[in-house]
PDB file of N, CA and C in Angstrom:
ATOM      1  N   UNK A  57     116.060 186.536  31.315  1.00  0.00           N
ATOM      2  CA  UNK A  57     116.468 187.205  30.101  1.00  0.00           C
ATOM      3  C   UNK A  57     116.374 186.269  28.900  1.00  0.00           C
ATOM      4  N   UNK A  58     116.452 185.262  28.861  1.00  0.00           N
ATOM      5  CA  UNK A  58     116.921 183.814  27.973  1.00  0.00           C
ATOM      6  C   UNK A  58     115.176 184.185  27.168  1.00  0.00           C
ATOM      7  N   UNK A  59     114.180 183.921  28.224  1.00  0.00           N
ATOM      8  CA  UNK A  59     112.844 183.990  28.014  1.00  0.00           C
ATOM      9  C   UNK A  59     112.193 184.927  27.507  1.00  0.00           C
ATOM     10  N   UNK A  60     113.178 185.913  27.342  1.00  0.00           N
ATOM     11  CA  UNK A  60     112.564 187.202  26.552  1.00  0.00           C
ATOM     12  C   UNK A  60     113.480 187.225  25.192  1.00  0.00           C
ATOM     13  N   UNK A  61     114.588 186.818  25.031  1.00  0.00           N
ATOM     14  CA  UNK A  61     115.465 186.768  24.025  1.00  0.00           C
ATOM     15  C   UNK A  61     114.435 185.309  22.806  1.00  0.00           C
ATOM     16  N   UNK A  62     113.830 184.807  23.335  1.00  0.00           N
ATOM     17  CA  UNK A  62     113.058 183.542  22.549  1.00  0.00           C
ATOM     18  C   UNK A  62     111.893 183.905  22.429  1.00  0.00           C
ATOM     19  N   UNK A  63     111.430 184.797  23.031  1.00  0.00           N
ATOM     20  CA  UNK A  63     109.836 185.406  22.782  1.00  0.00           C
ATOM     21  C   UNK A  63     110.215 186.011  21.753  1.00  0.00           C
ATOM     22  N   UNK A  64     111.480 187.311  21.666  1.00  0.00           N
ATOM     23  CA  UNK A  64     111.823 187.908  20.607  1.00  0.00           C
ATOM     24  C   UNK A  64     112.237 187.272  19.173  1.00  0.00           C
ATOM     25  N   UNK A  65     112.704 186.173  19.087  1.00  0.00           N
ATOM     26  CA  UNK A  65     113.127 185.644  18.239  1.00  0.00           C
ATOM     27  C   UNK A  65     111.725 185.034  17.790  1.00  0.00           C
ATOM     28  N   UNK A  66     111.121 184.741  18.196  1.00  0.00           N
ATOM     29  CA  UNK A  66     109.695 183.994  17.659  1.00  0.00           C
ATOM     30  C   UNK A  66     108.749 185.099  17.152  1.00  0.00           C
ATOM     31  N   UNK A  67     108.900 186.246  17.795  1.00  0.00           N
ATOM     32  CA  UNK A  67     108.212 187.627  17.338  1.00  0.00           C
ATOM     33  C   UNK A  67     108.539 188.187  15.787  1.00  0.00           C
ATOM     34  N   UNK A  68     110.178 187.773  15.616  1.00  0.00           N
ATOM     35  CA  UNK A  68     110.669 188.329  14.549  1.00  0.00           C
ATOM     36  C   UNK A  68     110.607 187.199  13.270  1.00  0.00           C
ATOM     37  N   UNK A  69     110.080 186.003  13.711  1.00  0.00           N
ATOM     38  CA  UNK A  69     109.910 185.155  12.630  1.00  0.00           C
ATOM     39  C   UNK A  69     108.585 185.093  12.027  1.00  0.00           C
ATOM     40  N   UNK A  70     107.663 185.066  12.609  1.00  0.00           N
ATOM     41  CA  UNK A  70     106.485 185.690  12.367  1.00  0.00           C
ATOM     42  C   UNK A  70     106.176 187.095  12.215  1.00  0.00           C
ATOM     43  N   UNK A  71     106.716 188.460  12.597  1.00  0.00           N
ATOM     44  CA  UNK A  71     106.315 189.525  12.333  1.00  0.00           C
ATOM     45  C   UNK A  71     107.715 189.653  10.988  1.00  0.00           C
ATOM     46  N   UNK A  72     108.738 189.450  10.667  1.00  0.00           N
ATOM     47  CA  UNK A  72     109.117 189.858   9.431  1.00  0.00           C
ATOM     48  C   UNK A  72     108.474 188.999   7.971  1.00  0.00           C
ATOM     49  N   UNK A  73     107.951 187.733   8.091  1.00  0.00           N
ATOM     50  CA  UNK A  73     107.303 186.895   7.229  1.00  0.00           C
ATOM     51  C   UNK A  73     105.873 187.957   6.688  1.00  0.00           C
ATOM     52  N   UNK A  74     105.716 188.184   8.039  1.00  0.00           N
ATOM     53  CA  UNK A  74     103.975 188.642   7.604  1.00  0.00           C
ATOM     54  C   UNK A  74     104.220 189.957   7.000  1.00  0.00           C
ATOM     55  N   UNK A  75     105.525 190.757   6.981  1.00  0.00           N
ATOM     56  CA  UNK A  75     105.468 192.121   6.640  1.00  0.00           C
ATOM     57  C   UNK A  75     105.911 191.744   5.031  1.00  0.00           C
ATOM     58  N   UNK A  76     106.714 190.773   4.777  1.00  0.00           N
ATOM     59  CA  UNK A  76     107.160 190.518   3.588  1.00  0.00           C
ATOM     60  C   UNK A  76     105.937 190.021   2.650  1.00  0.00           C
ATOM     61  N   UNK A  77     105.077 189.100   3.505  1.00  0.00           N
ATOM     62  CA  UNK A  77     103.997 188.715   2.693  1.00  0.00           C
ATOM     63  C   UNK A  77     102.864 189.947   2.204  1.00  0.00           C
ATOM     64  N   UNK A  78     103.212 190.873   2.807  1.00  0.00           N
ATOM     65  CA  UNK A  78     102.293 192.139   2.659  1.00  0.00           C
ATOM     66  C   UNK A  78     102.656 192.683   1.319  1.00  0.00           C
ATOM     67  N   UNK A  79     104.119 192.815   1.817  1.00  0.00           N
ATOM     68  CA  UNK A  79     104.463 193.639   0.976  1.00  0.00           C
ATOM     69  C   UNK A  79     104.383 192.824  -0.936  1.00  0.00           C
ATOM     70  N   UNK A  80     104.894 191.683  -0.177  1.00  0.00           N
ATOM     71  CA  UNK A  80     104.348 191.072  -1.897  1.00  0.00           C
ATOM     72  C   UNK A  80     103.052 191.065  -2.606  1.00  0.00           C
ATOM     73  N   UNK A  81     101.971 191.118  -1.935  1.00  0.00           N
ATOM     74  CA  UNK A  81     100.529 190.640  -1.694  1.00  0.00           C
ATOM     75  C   UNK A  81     100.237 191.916  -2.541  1.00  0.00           C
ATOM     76  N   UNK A  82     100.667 193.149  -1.540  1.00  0.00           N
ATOM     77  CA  UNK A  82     100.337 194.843  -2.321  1.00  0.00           C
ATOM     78  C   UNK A  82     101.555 194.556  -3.959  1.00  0.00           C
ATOM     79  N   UNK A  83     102.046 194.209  -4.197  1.00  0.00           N
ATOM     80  CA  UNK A  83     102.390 194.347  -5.448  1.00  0.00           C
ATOM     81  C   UNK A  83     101.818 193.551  -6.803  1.00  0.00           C
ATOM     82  N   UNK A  84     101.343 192.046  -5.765  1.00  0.00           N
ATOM     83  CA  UNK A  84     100.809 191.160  -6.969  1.00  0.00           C
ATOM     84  C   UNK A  84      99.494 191.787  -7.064  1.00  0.00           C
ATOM     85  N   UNK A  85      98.619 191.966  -6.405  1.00  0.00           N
ATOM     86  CA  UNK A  85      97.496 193.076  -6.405  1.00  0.00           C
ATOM     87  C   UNK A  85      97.230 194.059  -7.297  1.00  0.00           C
ATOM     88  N   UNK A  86      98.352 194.824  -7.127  1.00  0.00           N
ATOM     89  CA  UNK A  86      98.194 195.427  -7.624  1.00  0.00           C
ATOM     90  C   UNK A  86      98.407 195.268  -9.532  1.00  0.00           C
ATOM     91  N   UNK A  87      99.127 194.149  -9.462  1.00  0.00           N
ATOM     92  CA  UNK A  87      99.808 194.087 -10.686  1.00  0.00           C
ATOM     93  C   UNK A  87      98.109 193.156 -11.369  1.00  0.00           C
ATOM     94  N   UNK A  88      97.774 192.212 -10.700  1.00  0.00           N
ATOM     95  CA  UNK A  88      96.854 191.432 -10.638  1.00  0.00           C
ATOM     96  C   UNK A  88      95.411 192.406 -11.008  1.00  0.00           C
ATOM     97  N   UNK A  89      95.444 193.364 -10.511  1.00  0.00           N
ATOM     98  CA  UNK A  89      94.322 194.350 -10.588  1.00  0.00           C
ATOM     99  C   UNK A  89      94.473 194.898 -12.379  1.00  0.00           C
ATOM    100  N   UNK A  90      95.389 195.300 -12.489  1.00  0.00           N
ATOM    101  CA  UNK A  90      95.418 195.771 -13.939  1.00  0.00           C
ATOM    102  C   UNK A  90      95.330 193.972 -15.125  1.00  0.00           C
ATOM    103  N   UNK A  91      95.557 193.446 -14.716  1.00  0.00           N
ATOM    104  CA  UNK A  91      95.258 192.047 -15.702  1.00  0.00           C
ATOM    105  C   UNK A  91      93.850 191.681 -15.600  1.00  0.00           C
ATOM    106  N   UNK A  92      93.289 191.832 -14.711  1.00  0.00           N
ATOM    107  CA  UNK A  92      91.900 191.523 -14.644  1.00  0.00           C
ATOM    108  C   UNK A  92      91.484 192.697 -15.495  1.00  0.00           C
ATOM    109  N   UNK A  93      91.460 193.900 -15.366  1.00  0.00           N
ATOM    110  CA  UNK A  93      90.796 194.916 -16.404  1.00  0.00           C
ATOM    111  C   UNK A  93      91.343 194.678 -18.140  1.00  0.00           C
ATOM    112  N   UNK A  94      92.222 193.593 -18.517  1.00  0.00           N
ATOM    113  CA  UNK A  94      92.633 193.489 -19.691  1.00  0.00           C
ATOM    114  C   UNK A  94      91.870 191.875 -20.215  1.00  0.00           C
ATOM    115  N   UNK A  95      92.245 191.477 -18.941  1.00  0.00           N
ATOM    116  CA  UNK A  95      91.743 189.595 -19.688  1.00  0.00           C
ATOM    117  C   UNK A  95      91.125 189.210 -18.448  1.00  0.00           C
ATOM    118  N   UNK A  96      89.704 189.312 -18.090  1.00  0.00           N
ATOM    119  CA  UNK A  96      89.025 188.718 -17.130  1.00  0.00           C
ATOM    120  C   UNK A  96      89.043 187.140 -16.939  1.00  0.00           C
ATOM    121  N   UNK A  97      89.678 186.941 -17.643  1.00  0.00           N
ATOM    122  CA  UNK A  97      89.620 184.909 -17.929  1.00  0.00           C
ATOM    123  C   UNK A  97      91.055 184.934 -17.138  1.00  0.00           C
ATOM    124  N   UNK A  98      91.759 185.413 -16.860  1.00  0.00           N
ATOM    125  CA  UNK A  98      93.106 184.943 -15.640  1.00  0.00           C
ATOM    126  C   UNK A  98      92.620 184.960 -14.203  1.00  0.00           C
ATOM    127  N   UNK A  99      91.254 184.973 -14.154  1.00  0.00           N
ATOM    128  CA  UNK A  99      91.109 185.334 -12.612  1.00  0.00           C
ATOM    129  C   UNK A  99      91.669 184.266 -11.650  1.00  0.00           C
ATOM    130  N   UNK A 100      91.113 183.453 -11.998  1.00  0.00           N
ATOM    131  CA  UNK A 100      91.946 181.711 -11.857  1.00  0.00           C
ATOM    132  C   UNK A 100      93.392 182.192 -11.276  1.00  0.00           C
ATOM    133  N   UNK A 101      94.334 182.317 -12.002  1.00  0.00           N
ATOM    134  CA  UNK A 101      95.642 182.453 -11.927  1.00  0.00           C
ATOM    135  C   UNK A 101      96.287 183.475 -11.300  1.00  0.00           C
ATOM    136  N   UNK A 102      95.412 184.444 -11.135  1.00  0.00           N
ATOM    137  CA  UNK A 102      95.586 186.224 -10.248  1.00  0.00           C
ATOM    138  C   UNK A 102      95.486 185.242  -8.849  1.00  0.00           C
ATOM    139  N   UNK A 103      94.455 184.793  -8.427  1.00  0.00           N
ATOM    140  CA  UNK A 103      94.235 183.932  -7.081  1.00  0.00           C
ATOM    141  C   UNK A 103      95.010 183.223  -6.818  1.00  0.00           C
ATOM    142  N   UNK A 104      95.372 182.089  -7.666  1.00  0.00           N
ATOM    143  CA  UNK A 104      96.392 181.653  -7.022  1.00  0.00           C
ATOM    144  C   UNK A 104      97.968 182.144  -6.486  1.00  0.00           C
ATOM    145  N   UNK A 105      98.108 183.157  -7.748  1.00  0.00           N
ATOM    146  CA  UNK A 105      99.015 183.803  -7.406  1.00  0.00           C
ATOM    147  C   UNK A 105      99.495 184.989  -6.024  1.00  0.00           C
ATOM    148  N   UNK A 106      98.112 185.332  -5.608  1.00  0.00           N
ATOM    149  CA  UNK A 106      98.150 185.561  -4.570  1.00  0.00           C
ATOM    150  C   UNK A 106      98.113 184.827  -3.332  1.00  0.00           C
ATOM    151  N   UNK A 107      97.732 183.622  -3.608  1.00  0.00           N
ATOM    152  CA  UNK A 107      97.967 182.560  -2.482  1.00  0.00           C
ATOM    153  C   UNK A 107      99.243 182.381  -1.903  1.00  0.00           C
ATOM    154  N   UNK A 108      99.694 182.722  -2.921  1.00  0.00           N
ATOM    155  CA  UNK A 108     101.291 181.602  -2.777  1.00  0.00           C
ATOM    156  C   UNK A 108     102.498 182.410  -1.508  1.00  0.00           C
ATOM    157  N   UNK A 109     101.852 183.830  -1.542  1.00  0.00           N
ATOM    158  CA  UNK A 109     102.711 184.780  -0.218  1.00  0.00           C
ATOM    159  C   UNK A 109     102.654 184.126   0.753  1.00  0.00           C
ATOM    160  N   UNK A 110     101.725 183.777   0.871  1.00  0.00           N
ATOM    161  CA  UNK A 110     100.746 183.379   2.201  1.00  0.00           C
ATOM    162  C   UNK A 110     101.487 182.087   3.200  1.00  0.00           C
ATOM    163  N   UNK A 111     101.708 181.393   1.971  1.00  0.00           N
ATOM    164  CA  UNK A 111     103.284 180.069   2.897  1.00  0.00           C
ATOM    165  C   UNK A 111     103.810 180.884   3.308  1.00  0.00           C
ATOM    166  N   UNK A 112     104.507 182.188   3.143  1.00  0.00           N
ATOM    167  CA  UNK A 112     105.405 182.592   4.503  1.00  0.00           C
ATOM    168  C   UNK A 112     105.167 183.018   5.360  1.00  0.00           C
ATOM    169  N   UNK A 113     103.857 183.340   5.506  1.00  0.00           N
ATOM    170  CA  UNK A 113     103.019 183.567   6.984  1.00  0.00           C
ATOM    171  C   UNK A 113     103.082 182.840   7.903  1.00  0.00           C
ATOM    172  N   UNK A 114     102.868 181.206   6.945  1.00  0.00           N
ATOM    173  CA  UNK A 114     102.515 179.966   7.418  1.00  0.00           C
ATOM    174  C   UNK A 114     103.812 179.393   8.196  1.00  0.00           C
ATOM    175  N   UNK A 115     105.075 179.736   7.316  1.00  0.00           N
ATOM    176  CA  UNK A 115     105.938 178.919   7.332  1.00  0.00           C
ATOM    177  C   UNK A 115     106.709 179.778   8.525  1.00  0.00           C
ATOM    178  N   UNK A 116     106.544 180.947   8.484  1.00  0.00           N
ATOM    179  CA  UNK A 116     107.196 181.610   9.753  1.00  0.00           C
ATOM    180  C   UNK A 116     106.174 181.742  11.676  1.00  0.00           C
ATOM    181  N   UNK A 117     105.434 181.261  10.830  1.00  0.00           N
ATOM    182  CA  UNK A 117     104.068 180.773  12.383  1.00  0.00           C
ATOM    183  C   UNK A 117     105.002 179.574  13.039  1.00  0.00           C
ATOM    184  N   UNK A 118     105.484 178.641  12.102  1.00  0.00           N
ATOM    185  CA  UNK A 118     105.488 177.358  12.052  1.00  0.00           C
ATOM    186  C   UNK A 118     107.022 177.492  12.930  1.00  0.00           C
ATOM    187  N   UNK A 119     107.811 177.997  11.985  1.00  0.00           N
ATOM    188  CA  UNK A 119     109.226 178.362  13.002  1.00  0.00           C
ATOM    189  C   UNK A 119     109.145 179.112  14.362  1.00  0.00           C
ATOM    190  N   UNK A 120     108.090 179.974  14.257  1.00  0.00           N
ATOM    191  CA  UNK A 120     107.868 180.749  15.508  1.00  0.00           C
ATOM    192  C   UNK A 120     107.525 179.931  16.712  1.00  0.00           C
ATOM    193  N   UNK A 121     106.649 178.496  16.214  1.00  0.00           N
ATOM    194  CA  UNK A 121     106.174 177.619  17.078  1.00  0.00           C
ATOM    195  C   UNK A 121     107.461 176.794  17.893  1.00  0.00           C
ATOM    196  N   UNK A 122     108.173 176.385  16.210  1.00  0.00           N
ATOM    197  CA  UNK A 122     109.327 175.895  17.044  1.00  0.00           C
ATOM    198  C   UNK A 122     110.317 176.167  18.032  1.00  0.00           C
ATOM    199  N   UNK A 123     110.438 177.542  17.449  1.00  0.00           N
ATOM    200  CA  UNK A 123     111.039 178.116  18.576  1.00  0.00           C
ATOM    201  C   UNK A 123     110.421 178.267  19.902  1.00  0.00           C
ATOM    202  N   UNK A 124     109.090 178.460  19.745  1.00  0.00           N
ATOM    203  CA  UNK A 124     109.032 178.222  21.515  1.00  0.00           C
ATOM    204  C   UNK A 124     108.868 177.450  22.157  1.00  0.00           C
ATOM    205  N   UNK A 125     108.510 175.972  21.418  1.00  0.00           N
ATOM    206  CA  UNK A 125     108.244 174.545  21.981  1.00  0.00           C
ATOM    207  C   UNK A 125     109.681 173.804  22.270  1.00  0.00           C
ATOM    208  N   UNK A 126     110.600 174.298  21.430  1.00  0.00           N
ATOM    209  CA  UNK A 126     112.090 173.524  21.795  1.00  0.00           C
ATOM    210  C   UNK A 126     112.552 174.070  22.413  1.00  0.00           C
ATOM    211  N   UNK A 127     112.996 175.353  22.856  1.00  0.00           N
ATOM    212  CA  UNK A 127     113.607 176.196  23.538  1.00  0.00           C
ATOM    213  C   UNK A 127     113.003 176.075  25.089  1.00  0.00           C
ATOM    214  N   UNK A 128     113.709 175.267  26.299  1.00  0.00           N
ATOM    215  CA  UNK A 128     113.067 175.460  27.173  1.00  0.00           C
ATOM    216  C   UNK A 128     114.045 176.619  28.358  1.00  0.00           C
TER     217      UNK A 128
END
């Protein structure tokens, strides 16, 4: 049971990160989409700004790892 309670916990650190990063991703997008049709010279800054969700993908992979490498 222990082994399924730590699979789960590693499931939920990585699957709530990636749903949050979505959900930010669809808003800067979208917001990002209408600035490009006003000032094509931010494209630069639309990109990065969409980068930046993306650490919590990273950062909840990263906890997800931990959790299953320490947890024996």
């Amino acid at each position: 049971m222990e082994k399924v309670l730590v699979a789960f916990a590693a499931a939920l650190a990585i699957g709530l990160s990636a749903i949050a990063t979505a959900w930010a991703q669809s808003r800067i997008g979208a917001a990002g989409a209408g600035t490009l049709a006003e000032k094509p010279e931010l494209s630069g800054t639309i990109i990065i700004l969409l980068a930046i969700p993306e650490t919590m993908v990273i950062l909840g992979f990263v906890v997800a790892t931990m959790i299953l490498l320490t947890v024996k």
